[in-house]
Amino acid sequence: AQTVTQSQPEMSVQEAETVTLSCTYDTSESNYYLFWYKQPPSRQMILVIRQEAYKQQNATENRFSVNFQKAAKSFSLKISDSQLGDTAMYFCAFMRTGTASKLTFGTGTRLQVTL
Amino acid sequence: SQTIHQWPATLVQPVGSPLSLECTVEGTSNPNLYWYRQAAGRGLQLLFYSVGIGQISSEVPQNLSASRPQDRQFILSSKKLLLSDSGFYLCAWRLANSYNEQFFGPGTRLTVL
């Protein structure tokens, strides 16, 4: 079974600064997908970024980028130019290919952006 | 565009009472559907998923059940609620036969007293 570990329960960053959230996973699969979801106080789960394991290039979405290290099974999220609206819980998630393609989530990192 | 609805948004129920949470998706056909529970301050735990009408897979033994009576309707039920059933319940959908991400509904906060 796959496991996803987020070792930082809470983090804080000042507005306009850069922060990196860590995620590691364990799997015997060679092809899979990784995601970062954001859950603001409204509790709506919002996709931030996705990465296909077969792609070597790291995904980027505006101020959000990932550092995907397949051999190390590491998938960190970098948020540049942090904004107050980035305050949220961030969840790393793993999806294997196959029927139903279920998501396995980490326990989350609570990010607080301060003035 | 696709949208996903959940209701009710908030529910307070006594122990031993029945439960029915509903999730509907608009703008797509034959989606894969998922029910998750999020306990306070914790990650999401997959409860059930469905790849088609009447097809339900359970991920964890529990007091809950799920049904999919229509293509875009997913229902989470219980005959008798337990205190431990309290939590935030999220429904999600994904395009079948794809490896796209799952899209989540707004959730239902359930408190069992």
XYZ file of N, CA and C in Angstrom:
684
model
N 0.845 -1.195 0.000
C 0.000 0.000 0.000
C 0.881 1.247 0.000
N 0.330 2.270 -0.592
C 1.078 3.514 -0.658
C 0.889 4.317 0.615
N 1.923 5.041 1.003
C 1.825 5.972 2.125
C 2.388 7.315 1.710
N 1.833 8.366 2.286
C 2.275 9.729 2.015
C 2.585 10.392 3.347
N 3.749 10.986 3.469
C 4.186 11.582 4.730
C 4.462 13.065 4.549
N 3.827 13.856 5.373
C 4.116 15.287 5.443
C 4.626 15.538 6.861
N 5.904 15.833 6.975
C 6.552 15.870 8.282
C 6.461 17.218 8.975
N 5.885 18.198 8.305
C 5.765 19.546 8.875
C 4.302 19.825 9.205
N 3.879 19.662 10.441
C 2.463 19.908 10.770
C 2.073 21.368 10.568
N 2.997 22.280 10.884
C 2.693 23.704 10.764
C 3.921 24.458 10.256
N 3.644 25.474 9.459
C 4.717 26.361 8.994
C 4.184 27.776 8.923
N 5.116 28.704 8.996
C 4.755 30.111 8.918
C 5.716 30.807 7.967
N 5.201 31.767 7.217
C 6.034 32.520 6.283
C 5.516 33.946 6.224
N 6.414 34.874 6.016
C 5.995 36.261 5.894
C 5.549 36.533 4.463
N 4.646 37.436 4.356
C 4.136 37.849 3.053
C 5.304 38.234 2.146
N 5.221 37.798 0.894
C 6.204 38.060 -0.165
C 7.433 37.145 -0.092
N 7.552 36.368 0.973
C 8.673 35.449 1.075
C 8.336 34.118 0.403
N 9.335 33.238 0.369
C 9.183 31.924 -0.247
C 9.193 30.844 0.822
N 8.359 29.840 0.636
C 8.275 28.732 1.597
C 8.203 27.417 0.835
N 8.778 26.384 1.428
C 8.750 25.053 0.813
C 8.125 24.054 1.773
N 7.137 23.344 1.283
C 6.456 22.309 2.055
C 6.942 20.940 1.579
N 7.215 20.069 2.513
C 7.805 18.769 2.185
C 6.765 17.661 2.092
N 7.073 16.699 1.251
C 6.213 15.523 1.121
C 7.071 14.365 0.629
N 6.950 13.244 1.283
C 7.583 12.030 0.789
C 6.518 10.947 0.688
N 6.793 9.972 -0.144
C 5.806 8.921 -0.353
C 6.524 7.590 -0.531
N 5.777 6.550 -0.383
C 6.350 5.223 -0.511
C 5.465 4.420 -1.453
N 6.071 3.877 -2.503
C 5.315 3.081 -3.444
C 6.259 2.176 -4.212
N 5.724 1.086 -4.702
C 6.481 0.195 -5.572
C 6.085 0.405 -7.032
N 5.143 1.302 -7.271
C 4.697 1.594 -8.629
C 5.742 2.427 -9.362
N 5.763 2.299 -10.678
C 6.686 3.119 -11.475
C 5.961 4.272 -12.150
N 4.661 4.115 -12.345
C 3.890 5.178 -12.968
C 2.764 5.598 -12.038
N 2.729 6.880 -11.740
C 1.736 7.383 -10.798
C 1.646 8.891 -10.947
N 0.767 9.483 -10.162
C 0.559 10.927 -10.210
C 0.623 11.481 -8.790
N 1.087 12.695 -8.690
C 1.186 13.370 -7.402
C 0.488 14.712 -7.487
N -0.123 15.094 -6.375
C -0.890 16.335 -6.341
C -0.621 17.093 -5.045
N -0.764 18.383 -5.121
C -0.890 19.219 -3.940
C -2.264 19.868 -3.983
N -2.999 19.704 -2.869
C -4.291 20.339 -2.697
C -4.177 21.354 -1.571
N -4.968 22.397 -1.691
C -5.039 23.451 -0.684
C -6.441 23.434 -0.072
N -6.498 23.557 1.254
C -7.786 23.631 1.934
C -7.813 24.878 2.812
N -8.368 25.976 2.308
C -8.453 27.217 3.103
C -9.480 27.060 4.220
N -9.654 28.081 5.038
C -10.624 27.994 6.145
C -12.034 27.617 5.701
N -12.379 27.912 4.471
C -13.696 27.510 3.964
C -13.838 25.990 3.858
N -12.706 25.298 3.889
C -12.623 23.826 3.819
C -12.872 23.254 2.430
N -12.978 24.117 1.445
C -13.074 23.643 0.069
C -11.709 23.136 -0.375
N -11.630 21.940 -0.890
C -10.372 21.383 -1.385
C -10.123 21.884 -2.796
N -8.976 22.502 -2.985
C -8.642 23.130 -4.265
C -7.331 22.554 -4.772
N -7.319 22.128 -6.004
C -6.085 21.607 -6.586
C -5.106 22.758 -6.806
N -3.878 22.552 -6.360
C -2.834 23.553 -6.557
C -1.980 23.195 -7.757
N -1.525 21.931 -7.804
C -0.590 21.533 -8.846
C -0.559 20.009 -8.932
N -0.218 19.486 -10.117
C -0.117 18.046 -10.301
C 1.177 17.715 -11.030
N 1.646 16.500 -10.822
C 2.887 16.041 -11.448
C 2.714 14.603 -11.898
N 3.024 14.335 -13.150
C 3.028 12.955 -13.629
C 4.411 12.355 -13.383
N 4.473 11.167 -12.852
C 5.755 10.579 -12.478
C 6.652 10.322 -13.678
N 6.074 10.129 -14.844
C 6.891 9.845 -16.025
C 7.517 11.108 -16.614
N 7.116 12.259 -16.123
C 7.695 13.515 -16.599
C 8.815 13.950 -15.677
N 9.970 14.194 -16.246
C 11.111 14.621 -15.452
C 11.026 16.100 -15.093
N 10.363 16.868 -15.951
C 10.282 18.306 -15.713
C 9.343 18.589 -14.550
N 9.783 19.455 -13.653
C 8.962 19.831 -12.518
C 7.801 20.717 -12.956
N 6.612 20.438 -12.399
C 5.435 21.226 -12.741
C 5.500 22.610 -12.088
N 4.940 23.587 -12.782
C 4.825 24.931 -12.228
C 3.446 25.490 -12.575
N 2.907 26.264 -11.634
C 1.631 26.959 -11.828
C 1.749 28.322 -11.167
N 2.120 29.308 -11.970
C 2.277 30.675 -11.460
C 3.286 30.698 -10.308
N 2.847 31.038 -9.095
C 3.772 31.143 -7.965
C 4.084 29.801 -7.317
N 3.447 28.750 -7.789
C 3.609 27.431 -7.190
C 4.458 26.549 -8.101
N 5.406 25.867 -7.517
C 6.224 24.931 -8.270
C 6.570 23.746 -7.368
N 6.944 22.651 -8.002
C 7.309 21.467 -7.226
C 8.747 21.080 -7.525
N 9.333 20.363 -6.580
C 10.629 19.721 -6.763
C 10.370 18.226 -6.630
N 10.277 17.564 -7.774
C 9.946 16.141 -7.819
C 11.230 15.349 -7.983
N 11.530 14.545 -6.982
C 12.708 13.696 -6.989
C 12.227 12.247 -6.936
N 12.104 11.610 -8.108
C 11.485 10.283 -8.165
C 12.285 9.233 -7.415
N 13.579 9.261 -7.558
C 14.406 8.250 -6.893
C 14.306 8.376 -5.372
N 14.229 9.581 -4.909
C 14.122 9.830 -3.469
C 12.689 9.768 -2.986
N 11.741 9.650 -3.914
C 10.309 9.637 -3.577
C 9.941 10.865 -2.749
N 10.319 11.999 -3.324
C 10.094 13.273 -2.656
C 9.349 14.205 -3.600
N 8.418 14.995 -3.046
C 7.577 15.854 -3.873
C 7.262 17.108 -3.064
N 8.156 18.079 -3.071
C 7.965 19.277 -2.258
C 7.291 20.378 -3.065
N 6.590 21.239 -2.369
C 5.879 22.361 -2.981
C 6.544 23.662 -2.568
N 6.899 24.492 -3.539
C 7.468 25.801 -3.258
C 6.451 26.860 -3.617
N 6.207 27.746 -2.664
C 5.301 28.871 -2.888
C 6.155 30.135 -2.862
N 6.189 30.825 -3.976
C 6.968 32.067 -4.084
C 6.058 33.268 -3.877
N 6.670 34.368 -3.393
C 5.897 35.597 -3.217
C 4.595 35.306 -2.453
N 4.734 34.720 -1.286
C 3.565 34.281 -0.509
C 2.578 35.421 -0.285
N 1.308 35.072 -0.357
C 0.239 36.039 -0.146
C -0.640 35.586 1.018
N -1.327 36.547 1.619
C -2.184 36.216 2.762
C -3.210 35.147 2.387
N -3.649 35.164 1.156
C -4.628 34.189 0.694
C -4.079 32.783 0.559
N -2.774 32.634 0.722
C -2.188 31.292 0.684
C -2.330 30.582 2.026
N -2.771 31.290 3.039
C -2.989 30.666 4.345
C -4.015 29.550 4.205
N -3.606 28.333 4.572
C -4.469 27.161 4.360
C -3.756 25.915 4.854
N -4.511 24.808 4.857
C -3.897 23.486 4.999
C -3.506 23.015 3.602
N -2.329 22.433 3.504
C -1.865 21.909 2.231
C -1.674 20.400 2.356
N -2.291 19.685 1.431
C -2.224 18.225 1.440
C -1.511 17.718 0.197
N -0.583 16.833 0.422
C 0.079 16.111 -0.642
C -0.716 14.830 -0.893
N -0.869 14.434 -2.138
C -1.668 13.245 -2.441
C -1.024 12.435 -3.556
N -1.171 11.129 -3.465
C -0.613 10.176 -4.411
C -1.743 9.435 -5.096
N -1.615 9.226 -6.395
C -2.609 8.462 -7.124
C -1.906 7.457 -8.031
N -2.182 6.204 -7.812
C -1.628 5.175 -8.691
C -2.516 5.053 -9.908
N -1.981 4.565 -10.977
C -2.798 4.322 -12.159
C -3.588 3.035 -11.964
N -4.710 2.927 -12.653
C -5.526 1.729 -12.506
C -6.966 2.064 -12.216
N -7.747 1.056 -11.997
C -9.186 1.210 -11.769
C -9.465 2.152 -10.618
N -10.294 3.129 -10.886
C -10.782 4.077 -9.883
C -9.741 5.113 -9.464
N -8.466 4.799 -9.611
C -7.397 5.766 -9.323
C -7.650 6.530 -8.037
N -7.619 5.830 -6.943
C -7.886 6.430 -5.649
C -6.728 7.303 -5.198
N -7.051 8.318 -4.412
C -6.046 9.213 -3.855
C -5.680 8.784 -2.444
N -4.391 8.823 -2.134
C -3.902 8.648 -0.773
C -3.317 9.974 -0.332
N -3.828 10.502 0.793
C -3.428 11.821 1.257
C -2.444 11.736 2.404
N -1.589 12.751 2.490
C -0.808 12.964 3.688
C -1.655 13.631 4.750
N -1.065 13.849 5.914
C -1.813 14.419 7.035
C -1.904 15.932 6.980
N -1.182 16.549 6.057
C -1.330 17.977 5.844
C -0.311 18.829 6.577
N -0.092 20.019 6.020
C 0.741 21.058 6.641
C -0.083 22.328 6.713
N -0.192 22.864 7.917
C -0.938 24.120 8.076
C 0.022 25.284 7.846
N -0.237 26.060 6.810
C 0.611 27.205 6.466
C -0.076 28.494 6.870
N 0.664 29.308 7.607
C 0.169 30.625 8.005
C 1.052 31.682 7.349
N 0.450 32.560 6.580
C 1.176 33.667 5.970
C 0.909 34.913 6.803
N 1.999 35.554 7.248
C 1.868 36.706 8.144
C 2.354 37.987 7.481
N 1.909 39.095 8.017
C 2.324 40.402 7.487
C 3.750 40.742 7.884
N -19.642 23.771 -17.818
C -18.607 23.355 -16.880
C -19.217 22.438 -15.824
N -18.340 21.686 -15.174
C -18.817 20.723 -14.192
C -18.913 21.356 -12.810
N -19.933 20.967 -12.069
C -20.071 21.413 -10.686
C -20.476 20.230 -9.827
N -20.135 20.316 -8.564
C -20.471 19.253 -7.627
C -21.128 19.874 -6.407
N -22.237 19.278 -5.993
C -23.011 19.813 -4.891
C -23.092 18.785 -3.766
N -23.107 19.280 -2.560
C -23.324 18.426 -1.399
C -24.340 19.100 -0.494
N -25.190 18.292 0.089
C -26.081 18.807 1.132
C -26.474 17.705 2.098
N -26.765 18.128 3.330
C -26.710 19.524 3.776
C -25.287 19.996 4.015
N -25.110 21.273 4.256
C -23.778 21.809 4.547
C -23.376 21.504 5.982
N -24.357 21.526 6.871
C -24.111 21.259 8.289
C -25.235 20.397 8.828
N -24.857 19.480 9.721
C -25.861 18.574 10.278
C -25.473 18.207 11.701
N -26.436 18.306 12.607
C -26.242 17.865 13.990
C -27.271 16.777 14.258
N -26.788 15.597 14.634
C -27.676 14.451 14.808
C -27.387 13.758 16.133
N -28.402 13.186 16.763
C -28.156 12.415 17.995
C -27.620 11.030 17.673
N -26.895 10.495 18.636
C -26.412 9.118 18.514
C -27.591 8.183 18.283
N -27.403 7.252 17.366
C -28.444 6.270 17.096
C -29.419 6.661 16.010
N -29.341 7.902 15.543
C -30.258 8.352 14.488
C -29.700 7.972 13.118
N -30.559 7.956 12.083
C -30.070 7.632 10.738
C -29.416 8.837 10.079
N -28.698 8.544 8.973
C -27.983 9.601 8.252
C -28.158 9.413 6.751
N -28.297 10.517 6.049
C -28.271 10.485 4.601
C -27.639 11.772 4.098
N -26.478 11.657 3.487
C -25.788 12.790 2.863
C -25.809 12.575 1.362
N -26.075 13.647 0.640
C -26.210 13.522 -0.805
C -25.160 14.339 -1.549
N -24.734 13.789 -2.639
C -23.750 14.423 -3.512
C -24.233 14.269 -4.950
N -24.239 15.370 -5.699
C -24.608 15.289 -7.105
C -23.592 16.058 -7.934
N -23.370 15.575 -9.125
C -22.432 16.193 -10.059
C -23.198 16.621 -11.298
N -22.870 17.780 -11.817
C -23.489 18.283 -13.038
C -22.432 18.515 -14.097
N -22.828 18.344 -15.353
C -21.950 18.708 -16.445
C -20.998 17.636 -16.917
N -21.175 16.414 -16.443
C -20.333 15.317 -16.889
C -21.136 14.027 -16.831
N -20.642 13.001 -17.509
C -21.324 11.708 -17.493
C -20.383 10.619 -17.018
N -20.963 9.628 -16.339
C -20.218 8.460 -15.875
C -18.948 8.829 -15.110
N -19.064 9.731 -14.165
C -17.856 10.062 -13.390
C -17.535 8.967 -12.388
N -16.294 8.904 -11.961
C -15.952 8.154 -10.759
C -16.301 9.053 -9.577
N -16.901 8.461 -8.541
C -17.322 9.246 -7.385
C -16.692 8.702 -6.106
N -16.439 9.584 -5.172
C -15.709 9.233 -3.957
C -16.342 9.915 -2.741
N -16.341 9.201 -1.603
C -16.676 9.796 -0.306
C -15.443 9.733 0.587
N -15.079 10.891 1.174
C -13.982 10.981 2.117
C -14.515 11.502 3.452
N -13.811 11.149 4.526
C -14.073 11.749 5.832
C -12.779 12.400 6.313
N -12.946 13.576 6.879
C -11.818 14.303 7.445
C -12.123 14.564 8.911
N -11.395 13.889 9.808
C -11.540 14.149 11.228
C -10.835 15.468 11.544
N -11.182 16.064 12.655
C -10.660 17.379 13.021
C -9.135 17.392 13.001
N -8.547 18.318 12.233
C -7.102 18.492 12.205
C -6.338 17.361 11.548
N -7.020 16.558 10.743
C -6.351 15.406 10.138
C -6.586 15.389 8.639
N -5.944 14.423 7.984
C -6.072 14.284 6.537
C -7.357 13.618 6.138
N -7.472 13.352 4.854
C -8.683 12.755 4.314
C -8.549 11.241 4.240
N -9.594 10.577 4.657
C -9.654 9.120 4.595
C -10.725 8.717 3.598
N -10.344 7.935 2.606
C -11.313 7.466 1.621
C -12.230 6.424 2.250
N -13.544 6.651 2.110
C -14.532 5.734 2.666
C -15.085 4.790 1.591
N -15.559 5.381 0.502
C -16.182 4.615 -0.574
C -15.817 5.247 -1.912
N -15.844 4.407 -2.951
C -15.769 4.948 -4.293
C -16.668 4.136 -5.201
N -17.018 4.759 -6.328
C -17.942 4.128 -7.265
C -17.520 4.448 -8.694
N -17.462 3.420 -9.527
C -17.100 3.613 -10.936
C -18.331 3.556 -11.839
N -19.519 3.293 -11.267
C -20.736 3.251 -12.066
C -21.955 3.052 -11.199
N -23.131 3.184 -11.812
C -24.389 3.026 -11.087
C -24.424 1.669 -10.400
N -24.745 1.691 -9.115
C -24.871 0.465 -8.348
C -23.564 -0.201 -7.967
N -22.443 0.378 -8.400
C -21.136 -0.213 -8.098
C -20.470 0.570 -6.977
N -20.321 -0.059 -5.812
C -19.761 0.592 -4.640
C -18.619 -0.260 -4.099
N -17.514 0.395 -3.820
C -16.384 -0.264 -3.174
C -16.118 0.428 -1.848
N -15.945 -0.375 -0.800
C -15.707 0.157 0.528
C -14.233 0.037 0.866
N -13.687 1.097 1.437
C -12.275 1.097 1.752
C -11.971 0.723 3.189
N -12.866 1.020 4.089
C -12.629 0.734 5.496
C -13.913 0.201 6.123
N -13.766 -0.764 7.038
C -14.961 -1.246 7.749
C -15.516 -0.140 8.633
N -16.828 0.013 8.608
C -17.376 1.132 9.346
C -18.880 0.988 9.472
N -19.435 1.996 10.102
C -20.857 2.062 10.374
C -21.626 2.674 9.215
N -20.963 3.019 8.148
C -21.585 3.746 7.050
C -21.745 2.867 5.821
N -22.625 3.305 4.927
C -22.794 2.642 3.640
C -22.970 3.708 2.574
N -22.808 3.310 1.326
C -22.960 4.248 0.219
C -23.792 3.609 -0.872
N -24.434 4.461 -1.657
C -25.212 3.981 -2.791
C -25.100 4.972 -3.930
N -25.296 4.454 -5.134
C -25.260 5.295 -6.334
C -26.480 4.926 -7.175
N -27.609 5.527 -6.871
C -28.841 5.181 -7.583
C -28.921 5.756 -8.993
N -28.206 6.827 -9.234
C -28.170 7.439 -10.561
C -26.723 7.751 -10.929
N -26.501 8.013 -12.197
C -25.132 8.193 -12.697
C -24.375 9.276 -11.954
N -25.057 10.362 -11.616
C -24.359 11.498 -11.032
C -24.811 11.785 -9.604
N -25.299 10.760 -8.929
C -25.749 10.909 -7.556
C -25.081 9.868 -6.672
N -24.547 10.334 -5.559
C -23.819 9.461 -4.643
C -24.315 9.771 -3.240
N -24.750 8.751 -2.514
C -25.371 8.957 -1.214
C -24.596 8.198 -0.146
N -24.364 8.862 0.958
C -23.711 8.260 2.119
C -24.751 8.108 3.216
N -24.853 6.909 3.788
C -25.926 6.630 4.738
C -25.415 5.899 5.963
N -26.257 5.967 6.992
C -26.049 5.155 8.177
C -27.411 4.867 8.790
N -27.559 3.679 9.353
C -28.821 3.352 10.022
C -28.823 3.875 11.446
N -27.630 3.852 12.086
C -27.520 4.320 13.468
C -26.171 4.999 13.648
N -26.181 6.302 13.842
C -24.943 7.056 13.978
C -24.254 6.788 15.312
N -22.920 6.814 15.248
C -22.076 6.723 16.429
C -21.391 8.061 16.658
N -20.933 8.289 17.886
C -20.180 9.521 18.153
C -18.978 9.649 17.225
N -18.351 8.526 16.954
C -17.140 8.525 16.120
C -17.420 8.847 14.655
N -18.676 8.940 14.275
C -19.002 9.313 12.895
C -18.911 10.823 12.670
N -18.731 11.586 13.728
C -18.588 13.032 13.569
C -17.378 13.354 12.700
N -17.520 14.379 11.887
C -16.409 14.783 11.031
C -16.891 15.605 9.858
N -15.979 15.853 8.963
C -16.267 16.622 7.756
C -16.245 15.653 6.589
N -17.334 15.574 5.860
C -17.476 14.593 4.792
C -17.397 15.296 3.442
N -16.500 14.806 2.627
C -16.273 15.398 1.311
C -16.586 14.389 0.221
N -17.288 14.863 -0.779
C -17.563 14.079 -1.975
C -16.660 14.600 -3.084
N -16.206 13.723 -3.941
C -15.350 14.137 -5.053
C -15.711 13.350 -6.305
N -15.361 13.934 -7.458
C -15.577 13.228 -8.714
C -14.334 13.338 -9.583
N -14.255 12.398 -10.529
C -13.135 12.415 -11.467
C -13.625 11.838 -12.787
N -13.077 12.303 -13.875
C -13.417 11.740 -15.172
C -12.996 10.283 -15.209
N -13.896 9.421 -15.588
C -13.570 8.011 -15.699
C -12.550 7.794 -16.817
N -11.764 6.748 -16.663
C -10.785 6.368 -17.692
C -9.811 7.501 -17.996
N -9.494 8.268 -16.990
C -8.486 9.312 -17.144
C -7.646 9.332 -15.880
N -6.584 10.083 -15.932
C -5.764 10.231 -14.740
C -5.746 11.678 -14.294
N -6.876 12.299 -14.514
C -7.013 13.662 -14.029
C -7.213 13.681 -12.522
N -7.094 14.870 -11.997
C -7.291 15.042 -10.565
C -8.750 14.858 -10.185
N -8.985 14.678 -8.903
C -10.341 14.653 -8.366
C -10.758 16.084 -8.009
N -12.049 16.341 -8.212
C -12.617 17.636 -7.873
C -13.574 17.441 -6.701
N -13.458 18.325 -5.729
C -14.176 18.133 -4.478
C -15.387 19.043 -4.350
N -16.385 18.541 -3.631
C -17.532 19.349 -3.271
C -17.224 20.210 -2.050
N -18.202 21.004 -1.628
C -17.976 21.927 -0.499
C -17.983 21.248 0.858
N -18.453 20.004 0.953
C -18.398 19.256 2.197
C -19.619 19.409 3.079
N -19.770 18.439 3.992
C -20.811 18.467 5.015
C -20.157 18.265 6.371
N -20.439 19.189 7.279
C -19.925 19.049 8.649
C -20.973 18.325 9.472
N -20.627 17.114 9.936
C -21.549 16.304 10.730
C -21.087 16.258 12.177
N -21.984 16.603 13.075
C -21.724 16.492 14.510
C -22.734 15.529 15.098
N -22.228 14.493 15.740
C -23.087 13.513 16.388
C -22.981 13.736 17.895
N -24.122 13.967 18.534
C -24.129 14.288 19.963
C -24.687 13.133 20.792
